[in-house]
Amino acid sequence: MRKSEMKQKDDLGRQMDLFGRSGEELEGGTAGGTGEGSPARAELLSVLERQRTLTENLMERIVDYVNLKRAYERVKENGGSSGTDGMEVEELGTWLVKNIGVLQRALLTEQYKVEPVRMVEIPKPGGGMRVLGIPTVRDRMIQQSIQQELSIYYDPLFSESSYGFRPGRSAHQAILRAAEYVKEGGEWVVDIDLEKFFDKINHDRLMQRLSKGIGDKRLLRLIRAYLQAGMMHEGLVEQRTAGTPQGGPLSPLLSNIVLDELDKELERRGHRFCRYADDCNIFVRSRKAGERVMSTMIDFIEKKLKLKVNREKSGVRHCSDVKFLGYTIMPEGGIRASDKSIDRLRDKIREITRRNRGTRLEVVIRELNITIIGWANYYKLSNTWLSNFDTLDGWIRRKVRCYRLKQCGRRYTIFKFLRSLDTPVKPSWNAIMYSHGWWELSNKNTIRNAMNLGWFAQLGLQSLSLKFKVKPLTETAVVR
């Protein structure tokens, strides 16, 4: 991209930042000083016109070889299953070598046909099913190439309090900012849950918003085609009139464009908030203030944005009762892994150490380590309630002991195993003969002394408490 174009985009971002409001609000003259003929309204119209001018031929940049190659590499890196046409990610590169010119011409002349997405259901952590729409690998690449170009224009305009699906931003940054707000006194949280957000996005409203800043009509028509692509389930294609199904590279950016209006409204009202995708928390100083904010924001979301708030899951709660991106922020700004996050970790450990798996212990340890390391990396911000991790470590070790003892099966085999660990004869037999079940046996002093921390170190089992530098409890403590 030419330096002059990049300079124009930088100027555009700086100008839009001055307003802190959505284009629709300022054009409509709905808030202080933005009525008919106001300088802010006139300047915004000028900014929007400049952006439309910059994007009049955006399709040419979207289908540019370098941009498409970048998009292909990203799709290849992300992997994933095939769409409705059956083409796998590995086949896309070969297909492109022969057909990239045809693809570019089809996109530029609007002859390209968007394929239906493949419906996939995955379980939600809190119960129920989440519906994903998996585009074909070709459509994933095209969506990615669109996303790469549009992000250049839209990302600089997004709120500083928006953290989801943005380059250089993360869930960890959102958590740290939330902890700052709580530490500053915002201990009451307006926790807003949008009901089936990705399924409820209004197509007409989104396209109207996009048309204010995108001048290339071909691109607008292509985006609408992606929004309206049918969803195939069990061989039948169902047409869609709303929503942008999760699963395509373009959906996260479109969701941020929709919810940027919410961000700008919250900023206009002076609220402290953090939003990650459709998960938005507003921090206030009292329950009464939170209830006022909740009432007005529900009204704005449902009447202005045409989205639905899940009133059962939304509410005004003390920060210590709120789960935000898997964490709970405590009074004074302490950060801990939420109870539900720990429960989900336990469920995963139970699945890995299921005693009827018939899998070698080395494989079980490897799977446990992958889970423990991944979990610890995400929850590395935790700085309070750290003793939970030592308790979890003890519980995981007990699950592994159970698994290893069950592998022995018979009492005499268990006895020989304990003797191989230099356990005296009498304590070994006493532990085996006077236990009722594997779980009870795994917590006997004799068993813990035999299968001790040194034994686990030889197996290479990772430790949560070591990763969080927790002072360990005594190994003789009873764990659940």
Tab-separated table of C-alpha atoms in Angstrom:
chain	number	residue	atom	x	y	z
A	1	MET	CA	0.000	0.000	0.000
A	2	ARG	CA	1.262	3.473	-0.922
A	3	LYS	CA	2.496	5.744	1.854
A	4	SER	CA	-0.052	8.406	0.877
A	5	GLU	CA	-2.908	5.953	1.468
A	6	MET	CA	-1.500	4.903	4.828
A	7	LYS	CA	-1.204	8.572	5.830
A	8	GLN	CA	-4.837	9.161	4.826
A	9	LYS	CA	-5.914	6.209	6.989
A	10	ASP	CA	-3.908	7.472	9.953
A	11	ASP	CA	-5.486	10.904	9.561
A	12	LEU	CA	-8.913	9.287	9.387
A	13	GLY	CA	-8.331	7.349	12.609
A	14	ARG	CA	-7.172	10.457	14.452
A	15	GLN	CA	-10.165	12.465	13.288
A	16	MET	CA	-12.691	9.775	14.195
A	17	ASP	CA	-11.164	9.452	17.648
A	18	LEU	CA	-12.110	13.070	18.303
A	19	PHE	CA	-15.799	12.262	18.246
A	20	GLY	CA	-16.103	9.179	20.482
A	21	ARG	CA	-19.544	8.479	18.995
A	22	SER	CA	-21.012	6.322	16.293
A	23	GLY	CA	-21.492	7.770	12.830
A	24	GLU	CA	-25.225	7.115	12.952
A	25	GLU	CA	-25.682	9.115	16.144
A	26	LEU	CA	-23.739	12.101	14.918
A	27	GLU	CA	-25.359	12.093	11.503
A	28	GLY	CA	-28.769	11.928	13.144
A	29	GLY	CA	-27.937	14.736	15.567
A	30	THR	CA	-29.095	12.840	18.649
A	31	ALA	CA	-26.555	14.020	21.217
A	32	GLY	CA	-25.214	17.302	22.534
A	33	GLY	CA	-23.973	19.675	19.871
A	34	THR	CA	-24.473	17.360	16.916
A	35	GLY	CA	-27.701	18.661	15.484
A	36	GLU	CA	-28.369	20.019	12.003
A	37	GLY	CA	-25.549	22.234	10.818
A	38	SER	CA	-23.274	21.549	13.798
A	39	PRO	CA	-19.500	21.571	13.129
A	40	ALA	CA	-19.101	18.029	14.500
A	41	ARG	CA	-21.764	16.675	12.159
A	42	ALA	CA	-20.274	18.425	9.150
A	43	GLU	CA	-16.770	17.244	10.004
A	44	LEU	CA	-17.931	13.656	10.497
A	45	LEU	CA	-19.699	13.681	7.134
A	46	SER	CA	-16.430	14.844	5.617
A	47	VAL	CA	-14.505	12.040	7.363
A	48	LEU	CA	-16.986	9.401	6.201
A	49	GLU	CA	-16.819	10.733	2.678
A	50	ARG	CA	-13.013	10.496	2.750
A	51	GLN	CA	-13.192	6.908	3.947
A	52	ARG	CA	-15.675	6.018	1.213
A	53	THR	CA	-13.318	7.604	-1.289
A	54	LEU	CA	-10.383	5.597	0.038
A	55	THR	CA	-12.354	2.357	-0.318
A	56	GLU	CA	-13.996	2.890	-3.705
A	57	ASN	CA	-11.737	0.248	-5.272
A	58	LEU	CA	-11.063	-1.871	-2.208
A	59	MET	CA	-11.897	-5.129	-4.010
A	60	GLU	CA	-8.753	-4.718	-6.108
A	61	ARG	CA	-6.661	-4.694	-2.916
A	62	ILE	CA	-8.646	-7.562	-1.414
A	63	VAL	CA	-7.956	-9.841	-4.407
A	64	ASP	CA	-4.352	-8.686	-4.769
A	65	TYR	CA	-2.022	-11.691	-4.924
A	66	VAL	CA	-0.032	-10.658	-1.841
A	67	ASN	CA	-3.176	-10.147	0.249
A	68	LEU	CA	-4.697	-13.461	-0.883
A	69	LYS	CA	-1.432	-15.281	-0.173
A	70	ARG	CA	-1.390	-13.814	3.332
A	71	ALA	CA	-4.991	-14.912	3.828
A	72	TYR	CA	-4.196	-18.407	2.551
A	73	GLU	CA	-1.289	-18.741	4.998
A	74	ARG	CA	-3.552	-17.715	7.875
A	75	VAL	CA	-6.257	-20.220	6.889
A	76	LYS	CA	-3.595	-22.914	6.553
A	77	GLU	CA	-2.182	-22.026	9.972
A	78	ASN	CA	-5.624	-22.163	11.623
A	79	GLY	CA	-6.492	-25.488	9.987
A	80	GLY	CA	-9.990	-26.722	10.690
A	81	SER	CA	-12.363	-29.038	8.914
A	82	SER	CA	-13.794	-28.776	5.422
A	83	GLY	CA	-16.973	-26.943	4.460
A	84	THR	CA	-19.944	-28.061	2.389
A	85	ASP	CA	-17.821	-28.682	-0.733
A	86	GLY	CA	-15.548	-31.181	1.030
A	87	MET	CA	-12.286	-29.390	0.153
A	88	GLU	CA	-9.697	-29.729	2.926
A	89	VAL	CA	-7.232	-27.003	3.905
A	90	GLU	CA	-4.345	-29.076	2.497
A	91	GLU	CA	-6.013	-29.055	-0.954
A	92	LEU	CA	-6.498	-25.285	-1.094
A	93	GLY	CA	-2.890	-24.501	-2.030
A	94	THR	CA	-2.951	-26.849	-5.026
A	95	TRP	CA	-6.312	-25.463	-6.123
A	96	LEU	CA	-5.011	-21.883	-5.927
A	97	VAL	CA	-1.997	-22.600	-8.133
A	98	LYS	CA	-4.352	-23.534	-10.962
A	99	ASN	CA	-7.274	-21.206	-10.266
A	100	ILE	CA	-6.124	-17.996	-8.566
A	101	GLY	CA	-6.573	-15.913	-11.723
A	102	VAL	CA	-10.079	-17.276	-12.277
A	103	LEU	CA	-10.917	-16.574	-8.606
A	104	GLN	CA	-9.660	-12.986	-8.810
A	105	ARG	CA	-11.694	-12.262	-11.966
A	106	ALA	CA	-14.816	-13.867	-10.495
A	107	LEU	CA	-14.580	-11.695	-7.379
A	108	LEU	CA	-13.935	-8.479	-9.319
A	109	THR	CA	-16.797	-9.098	-11.779
A	110	GLU	CA	-19.175	-10.331	-9.029
A	111	GLN	CA	-19.448	-13.771	-10.599
A	112	TYR	CA	-18.165	-15.569	-7.499
A	113	LYS	CA	-20.763	-17.753	-5.770
A	114	VAL	CA	-20.668	-17.923	-1.978
A	115	GLU	CA	-21.223	-21.497	-0.745
A	116	PRO	CA	-23.531	-22.440	2.159
A	117	VAL	CA	-21.829	-22.935	5.522
A	118	ARG	CA	-21.749	-26.278	7.294
A	119	MET	CA	-23.602	-26.327	10.597
A	120	VAL	CA	-21.676	-27.713	13.579
A	121	GLU	CA	-22.870	-27.799	17.188
A	122	ILE	CA	-20.423	-27.760	20.086
A	123	PRO	CA	-21.262	-27.855	23.815
A	124	LYS	CA	-21.088	-24.591	25.766
A	125	PRO	CA	-19.122	-24.594	29.047
A	126	GLY	CA	-22.260	-23.562	30.944
A	127	GLY	CA	-24.556	-26.059	29.235
A	128	GLY	CA	-26.461	-26.028	25.970
A	129	MET	CA	-25.057	-26.036	22.457
A	130	ARG	CA	-23.291	-23.350	20.428
A	131	VAL	CA	-23.985	-23.337	16.693
A	132	LEU	CA	-21.002	-22.774	14.405
A	133	GLY	CA	-21.177	-22.155	10.670
A	134	ILE	CA	-18.079	-23.539	8.930
A	135	PRO	CA	-17.485	-21.895	5.521
A	136	THR	CA	-15.622	-23.692	2.751
A	137	VAL	CA	-11.857	-23.226	2.819
A	138	ARG	CA	-12.104	-20.954	-0.258
A	139	ASP	CA	-14.676	-18.759	1.465
A	140	ARG	CA	-12.577	-18.748	4.637
A	141	MET	CA	-9.623	-17.440	2.626
A	142	ILE	CA	-11.733	-14.746	0.925
A	143	GLN	CA	-13.256	-13.674	4.251
A	144	GLN	CA	-9.777	-13.521	5.746
A	145	SER	CA	-8.561	-11.324	2.869
A	146	ILE	CA	-11.551	-8.994	3.411
A	147	GLN	CA	-10.882	-8.894	7.147
A	148	GLN	CA	-7.226	-7.984	6.598
A	149	GLU	CA	-8.116	-4.923	4.518
A	150	LEU	CA	-11.145	-3.752	6.499
A	151	SER	CA	-9.253	-3.990	9.803
A	152	ILE	CA	-6.865	-1.310	8.545
A	153	TYR	CA	-9.787	1.132	8.419
A	154	TYR	CA	-11.964	-0.012	11.306
A	155	ASP	CA	-9.629	-1.158	14.066
A	156	PRO	CA	-8.190	2.353	14.735
A	157	LEU	CA	-11.759	3.602	15.251
A	158	PHE	CA	-12.705	1.042	17.892
A	159	SER	CA	-12.882	1.857	21.591
A	160	GLU	CA	-9.877	1.517	23.890
A	161	SER	CA	-12.171	-0.570	26.092
A	162	SER	CA	-12.743	-3.181	23.361
A	163	TYR	CA	-10.341	-6.131	23.579
A	164	GLY	CA	-11.773	-9.048	21.600
A	165	PHE	CA	-10.540	-10.120	18.141
A	166	ARG	CA	-8.217	-7.172	17.716
A	167	PRO	CA	-4.508	-7.208	16.837
A	168	GLY	CA	-2.275	-6.486	19.806
A	169	ARG	CA	-5.136	-6.920	22.284
A	170	SER	CA	-6.032	-9.859	24.491
A	171	ALA	CA	-8.286	-11.212	27.201
A	172	HIS	CA	-5.446	-10.695	29.702
A	173	GLN	CA	-5.406	-6.965	28.956
A	174	ALA	CA	-9.144	-6.815	29.556
A	175	ILE	CA	-8.762	-8.584	32.904
A	176	LEU	CA	-5.992	-6.235	34.042
A	177	ARG	CA	-8.046	-3.182	33.089
A	178	ALA	CA	-11.085	-4.605	34.905
A	179	ALA	CA	-8.934	-5.127	38.008
A	180	GLU	CA	-7.871	-1.464	37.828
A	181	TYR	CA	-11.499	-0.337	37.708
A	182	VAL	CA	-12.375	-2.482	40.729
A	183	LYS	CA	-9.339	-1.194	42.626
A	184	GLU	CA	-10.500	2.368	41.891
A	185	GLY	CA	-13.806	1.619	43.616
A	186	GLY	CA	-15.953	0.097	40.868
A	187	GLU	CA	-16.788	-3.019	42.876
A	188	TRP	CA	-20.321	-3.340	41.484
A	189	VAL	CA	-20.548	-4.824	38.005
A	190	VAL	CA	-23.283	-4.396	35.432
A	191	ASP	CA	-22.910	-7.787	33.760
A	192	ILE	CA	-24.709	-7.705	30.392
A	193	ASP	CA	-25.299	-10.962	28.534
A	194	LEU	CA	-26.467	-10.664	24.914
A	195	GLU	CA	-28.797	-13.511	24.003
A	196	LYS	CA	-27.481	-15.476	21.006
A	197	PHE	CA	-25.637	-12.369	19.861
A	198	PHE	CA	-23.998	-13.826	16.736
A	199	ASP	CA	-27.345	-15.293	15.638
A	200	LYS	CA	-29.309	-12.052	16.143
A	201	ILE	CA	-27.245	-9.423	14.323
A	202	ASN	CA	-29.566	-7.413	12.071
A	203	HIS	CA	-28.270	-7.641	8.496
A	204	ASP	CA	-29.890	-4.454	7.208
A	205	ARG	CA	-28.631	-2.388	10.115
A	206	LEU	CA	-25.103	-3.783	9.780
A	207	MET	CA	-25.022	-3.172	6.017
A	208	GLN	CA	-26.296	0.374	6.507
A	209	ARG	CA	-23.462	0.981	8.961
A	210	LEU	CA	-20.872	-0.527	6.617
A	211	SER	CA	-22.118	1.526	3.671
A	212	LYS	CA	-21.252	4.744	5.550
A	213	GLY	CA	-17.541	3.919	5.412
A	214	ILE	CA	-17.084	1.539	2.457
A	215	GLY	CA	-17.239	2.988	-1.029
A	216	ASP	CA	-16.844	-0.226	-3.046
A	217	LYS	CA	-20.364	-1.492	-3.760
A	218	ARG	CA	-18.986	-4.826	-4.972
A	219	LEU	CA	-17.511	-5.449	-1.529
A	220	LEU	CA	-20.754	-4.506	0.200
A	221	ARG	CA	-22.676	-6.957	-1.957
A	222	LEU	CA	-20.105	-9.695	-1.268
A	223	ILE	CA	-20.343	-9.128	2.501
A	224	ARG	CA	-24.132	-9.307	2.325
A	225	ALA	CA	-23.818	-12.573	0.387
A	226	TYR	CA	-21.701	-13.970	3.218
A	227	LEU	CA	-24.212	-12.786	5.797
A	228	GLN	CA	-27.067	-14.449	3.936
A	229	ALA	CA	-25.249	-17.663	2.983
A	230	GLY	CA	-27.446	-20.639	3.800
A	231	MET	CA	-26.596	-23.081	6.579
A	232	MET	CA	-26.463	-26.757	5.638
A	233	HIS	CA	-27.539	-29.315	8.211
A	234	GLU	CA	-28.079	-32.992	7.388
A	235	GLY	CA	-28.135	-32.248	3.680
A	236	LEU	CA	-30.709	-29.435	3.856
A	237	VAL	CA	-29.857	-25.751	3.389
A	238	GLU	CA	-31.643	-23.238	5.606
A	239	GLN	CA	-31.579	-19.600	4.498
A	240	ARG	CA	-30.687	-16.964	7.099
A	241	THR	CA	-32.118	-13.483	7.492
A	242	ALA	CA	-30.126	-12.457	10.571
A	243	GLY	CA	-26.870	-13.251	12.319
A	244	THR	CA	-23.283	-13.891	11.334
A	245	PRO	CA	-22.466	-17.460	12.402
A	246	GLN	CA	-19.316	-18.058	14.393
A	247	GLY	CA	-16.755	-19.970	12.375
A	248	GLY	CA	-15.782	-17.534	9.615
A	249	PRO	CA	-12.810	-15.119	9.813
A	250	LEU	CA	-15.014	-12.113	8.996
A	251	SER	CA	-17.565	-12.606	11.793
A	252	PRO	CA	-15.398	-11.270	14.661
A	253	LEU	CA	-14.705	-7.985	12.844
A	254	LEU	CA	-18.371	-7.547	11.914
A	255	SER	CA	-19.377	-8.210	15.528
A	256	ASN	CA	-16.978	-5.504	16.717
A	257	ILE	CA	-18.422	-3.066	14.173
A	258	VAL	CA	-21.926	-3.788	15.501
A	259	LEU	CA	-20.935	-3.471	19.175
A	260	ASP	CA	-18.771	-0.403	18.614
A	261	GLU	CA	-22.021	1.555	18.851
A	262	LEU	CA	-22.483	0.186	22.363
A	263	ASP	CA	-18.897	1.131	23.224
A	264	LYS	CA	-19.344	4.671	21.948
A	265	GLU	CA	-22.586	5.083	23.910
A	266	LEU	CA	-20.895	3.881	27.112
A	267	GLU	CA	-18.003	6.285	26.501
A	268	ARG	CA	-20.414	9.151	25.825
A	269	ARG	CA	-22.017	8.506	29.220
A	270	GLY	CA	-18.619	8.377	30.934
A	271	HIS	CA	-18.813	4.741	32.080
A	272	ARG	CA	-15.829	2.549	32.896
A	273	PHE	CA	-16.202	-0.756	31.079
A	274	CYS	CA	-14.432	-3.664	29.419
A	275	ARG	CA	-15.802	-5.538	26.435
A	276	TYR	CA	-14.451	-8.719	24.905
A	277	ALA	CA	-16.633	-9.754	21.936
A	278	ASP	CA	-20.194	-9.908	23.338
A	279	ASP	CA	-19.017	-10.148	26.967
A	280	CYS	CA	-19.350	-6.649	28.461
A	281	ASN	CA	-18.855	-5.570	32.090
A	282	ILE	CA	-19.535	-2.028	33.342
A	283	PHE	CA	-17.982	-1.010	36.671
A	284	VAL	CA	-19.832	1.309	39.069
A	285	ARG	CA	-19.566	2.238	42.750
A	286	SER	CA	-22.928	1.050	44.083
A	287	ARG	CA	-25.724	-1.383	43.369
A	288	LYS	CA	-28.183	1.481	42.953
A	289	ALA	CA	-26.008	3.117	40.290
A	290	GLY	CA	-25.622	-0.260	38.591
A	291	GLU	CA	-29.371	-0.797	38.424
A	292	ARG	CA	-29.820	2.606	36.772
A	293	VAL	CA	-27.098	1.811	34.235
A	294	MET	CA	-28.537	-1.645	33.573
A	295	SER	CA	-31.990	-0.228	32.849
A	296	THR	CA	-30.780	2.452	30.426
A	297	MET	CA	-28.331	0.159	28.623
A	298	ILE	CA	-30.907	-2.586	28.093
A	299	ASP	CA	-33.147	0.051	26.561
A	300	PHE	CA	-30.329	1.207	24.254
A	301	ILE	CA	-29.292	-2.316	23.215
A	302	GLU	CA	-32.781	-3.572	22.461
A	303	LYS	CA	-34.294	-0.461	20.899
A	304	LYS	CA	-31.271	1.046	19.148
A	305	LEU	CA	-29.074	-1.931	18.322
A	306	LYS	CA	-32.019	-4.323	17.795
A	307	LEU	CA	-30.305	-6.985	19.910
A	308	LYS	CA	-31.725	-9.055	22.767
A	309	VAL	CA	-30.445	-8.987	26.360
A	310	ASN	CA	-30.668	-12.236	28.303
A	311	ARG	CA	-32.237	-10.937	31.511
A	312	GLU	CA	-31.778	-14.233	33.358
A	313	LYS	CA	-27.999	-14.159	32.929
A	314	SER	CA	-27.565	-10.382	33.134
A	315	GLY	CA	-27.562	-8.523	36.428
A	316	VAL	CA	-25.918	-6.100	38.844
A	317	ARG	CA	-23.534	-8.092	41.016
A	318	HIS	CA	-20.639	-7.570	43.375
A	319	CYS	CA	-17.329	-8.138	41.567
A	320	SER	CA	-16.550	-11.193	43.708
A	321	ASP	CA	-19.654	-12.911	42.274
A	322	VAL	CA	-18.897	-12.195	38.616
A	323	LYS	CA	-17.054	-14.409	36.123
A	324	PHE	CA	-15.364	-12.369	33.379
A	325	LEU	CA	-13.350	-14.256	30.762
A	326	GLY	CA	-12.808	-17.109	33.195
A	327	TYR	CA	-11.550	-14.870	36.021
A	328	THR	CA	-13.115	-13.277	39.078
A	329	ILE	CA	-11.919	-9.853	40.229
A	330	MET	CA	-11.875	-9.504	44.012
A	331	PRO	CA	-12.291	-6.283	46.055
A	332	GLU	CA	-9.093	-4.200	45.986
A	333	GLY	CA	-8.385	-5.585	42.506
A	334	GLY	CA	-7.114	-9.071	43.328
A	335	ILE	CA	-7.424	-11.558	40.453
A	336	ARG	CA	-8.300	-15.244	40.740
A	337	ALA	CA	-9.478	-18.075	38.522
A	338	SER	CA	-13.266	-18.289	38.784
A	339	ASP	CA	-14.967	-21.228	40.483
A	340	LYS	CA	-16.480	-22.349	37.183
A	341	SER	CA	-13.049	-22.319	35.535
A	342	ILE	CA	-11.669	-24.554	38.265
A	343	ASP	CA	-14.706	-26.844	37.967
A	344	ARG	CA	-14.114	-27.164	34.211
A	345	LEU	CA	-10.460	-28.013	34.848
A	346	ARG	CA	-11.541	-30.728	37.279
A	347	ASP	CA	-13.949	-32.124	34.675
A	348	LYS	CA	-11.139	-32.269	32.118
A	349	ILE	CA	-8.813	-34.017	34.589
A	350	ARG	CA	-11.571	-36.551	35.380
A	351	GLU	CA	-11.949	-37.258	31.687
A	352	ILE	CA	-8.207	-37.793	31.185
A	353	THR	CA	-7.800	-40.016	34.279
A	354	ARG	CA	-10.947	-42.068	33.712
A	355	ARG	CA	-9.924	-45.427	35.164
A	356	ASN	CA	-11.487	-47.576	32.431
A	357	ARG	CA	-9.546	-45.900	29.595
A	358	GLY	CA	-6.992	-48.663	29.245
A	359	THR	CA	-4.347	-46.133	28.181
A	360	ARG	CA	-0.683	-46.282	29.159
A	361	LEU	CA	0.228	-44.065	32.128
A	362	GLU	CA	2.803	-42.193	30.015
A	363	VAL	CA	0.040	-41.106	27.634
A	364	VAL	CA	-2.160	-39.992	30.533
A	365	ILE	CA	0.694	-37.924	31.997
A	366	ARG	CA	1.341	-36.312	28.615
A	367	GLU	CA	-2.332	-35.333	28.249
A	368	LEU	CA	-2.413	-34.008	31.812
A	369	ASN	CA	0.675	-31.894	31.172
A	370	ILE	CA	-0.822	-30.349	28.045
A	371	THR	CA	-3.956	-29.460	30.008
A	372	ILE	CA	-2.085	-28.137	33.057
A	373	ILE	CA	0.351	-26.016	31.028
A	374	GLY	CA	-2.408	-24.542	28.844
A	375	TRP	CA	-4.607	-23.783	31.854
A	376	ALA	CA	-1.739	-22.230	33.812
A	377	ASN	CA	-0.734	-20.051	30.853
A	378	TYR	CA	-4.226	-18.624	30.531
A	379	TYR	CA	-4.757	-18.135	34.277
A	380	LYS	CA	-1.262	-16.768	34.918
A	381	LEU	CA	-2.735	-13.426	36.049
A	382	SER	CA	-4.088	-15.050	39.221
A	383	ASN	CA	-2.573	-13.363	42.271
A	384	THR	CA	-4.935	-14.341	45.081
A	385	TRP	CA	-6.543	-17.538	46.421
A	386	LEU	CA	-3.385	-19.284	45.176
A	387	SER	CA	-3.753	-22.091	47.725
A	388	ASN	CA	-6.455	-23.437	45.385
A	389	PHE	CA	-3.675	-24.499	43.034
A	390	ASP	CA	-1.892	-26.539	45.687
A	391	THR	CA	-5.188	-28.256	46.517
A	392	LEU	CA	-5.719	-28.957	42.820
A	393	ASP	CA	-2.224	-30.414	42.550
A	394	GLY	CA	-2.937	-32.811	45.405
A	395	TRP	CA	-6.229	-33.837	43.833
A	396	ILE	CA	-4.594	-34.442	40.429
A	397	ARG	CA	-1.889	-36.581	42.042
A	398	ARG	CA	-4.548	-38.624	43.810
A	399	LYS	CA	-6.369	-39.158	40.498
A	400	VAL	CA	-3.103	-40.408	38.957
A	401	ARG	CA	-2.482	-42.742	41.908
A	402	CYS	CA	-5.981	-44.162	41.416
A	403	TYR	CA	-5.296	-44.690	37.739
A	404	ARG	CA	-1.965	-46.451	38.348
A	405	LEU	CA	-3.377	-48.702	41.092
A	406	LYS	CA	-6.323	-49.657	38.878
A	407	GLN	CA	-3.825	-50.652	36.180
A	408	CYS	CA	-2.409	-53.196	38.638
A	409	GLY	CA	-5.839	-54.708	39.060
A	410	ARG	CA	-5.327	-57.588	41.465
A	411	ARG	CA	-4.194	-57.198	45.080
A	412	TYR	CA	-1.002	-59.195	44.623
A	413	THR	CA	-0.029	-57.066	41.600
A	414	ILE	CA	-0.556	-53.937	43.700
A	415	PHE	CA	1.600	-55.494	46.430
A	416	LYS	CA	4.436	-56.170	43.970
A	417	PHE	CA	4.130	-52.620	42.642
A	418	LEU	CA	4.421	-51.155	46.164
A	419	ARG	CA	7.390	-53.382	46.941
A	420	SER	CA	9.086	-52.109	43.766
A	421	LEU	CA	8.832	-48.673	45.339
A	422	ASP	CA	10.614	-49.929	48.497
A	423	THR	CA	7.472	-50.058	50.628
A	424	PRO	CA	7.788	-52.527	53.544
A	425	VAL	CA	5.764	-55.769	53.336
A	426	LYS	CA	3.396	-55.274	56.265
A	427	PRO	CA	2.307	-51.650	55.504
A	428	SER	CA	1.782	-52.687	51.878
A	429	TRP	CA	-0.583	-55.543	52.775
A	430	ASN	CA	-2.375	-53.475	55.421
A	431	ALA	CA	-3.109	-50.686	52.931
A	432	ILE	CA	-4.374	-53.145	50.328
A	433	MET	CA	-6.471	-55.354	52.623
A	434	TYR	CA	-8.157	-52.628	54.663
A	435	SER	CA	-9.312	-50.313	51.876
A	436	HIS	CA	-12.698	-50.114	50.208
A	437	GLY	CA	-12.254	-49.001	46.620
A	438	TRP	CA	-9.532	-47.344	44.565
A	439	TRP	CA	-10.261	-43.794	45.719
A	440	GLU	CA	-9.890	-44.678	49.394
A	441	LEU	CA	-6.784	-46.766	48.706
A	442	SER	CA	-5.144	-43.875	46.824
A	443	ASN	CA	-5.265	-41.706	49.955
A	444	LYS	CA	-3.668	-44.159	52.387
A	445	ASN	CA	-0.462	-42.911	54.020
A	446	THR	CA	1.400	-45.946	52.711
A	447	ILE	CA	0.312	-45.253	49.138
A	448	ARG	CA	1.140	-41.542	49.354
A	449	ASN	CA	4.563	-42.308	50.780
A	450	ALA	CA	5.278	-44.802	48.000
A	451	MET	CA	3.874	-42.684	45.153
A	452	ASN	CA	5.363	-39.477	46.515
A	453	LEU	CA	6.472	-36.191	44.961
A	454	GLY	CA	9.708	-37.813	43.808
A	455	TRP	CA	7.745	-40.511	41.983
A	456	PHE	CA	5.627	-37.875	40.229
A	457	ALA	CA	8.758	-35.906	39.346
A	458	GLN	CA	10.159	-39.013	37.629
A	459	LEU	CA	6.907	-39.297	35.661
A	460	GLY	CA	7.314	-35.651	34.625
A	461	LEU	CA	3.915	-34.508	35.911
A	462	GLN	CA	3.597	-30.705	35.798
A	463	SER	CA	2.596	-28.784	38.926
A	464	LEU	CA	0.194	-25.838	39.071
A	465	SER	CA	1.523	-24.658	42.431
A	466	LEU	CA	5.083	-24.535	41.093
A	467	LYS	CA	3.981	-22.492	38.093
A	468	PHE	CA	2.227	-20.023	40.395
A	469	LYS	CA	5.019	-20.233	43.023
A	470	VAL	CA	2.611	-21.358	45.732
A	471	LYS	CA	4.029	-22.511	49.030
A	472	PRO	CA	2.943	-26.183	49.086
A	473	LEU	CA	0.805	-27.686	51.796
A	474	THR	CA	1.980	-30.920	53.454
A	475	GLU	CA	1.603	-33.967	51.257
A	476	THR	CA	-0.307	-35.713	54.042
A	477	ALA	CA	-3.230	-33.327	53.747
A	478	VAL	CA	-6.437	-35.078	52.743
A	479	VAL	CA	-7.600	-34.024	49.291
A	480	ARG	CA	-10.976	-34.509	47.649
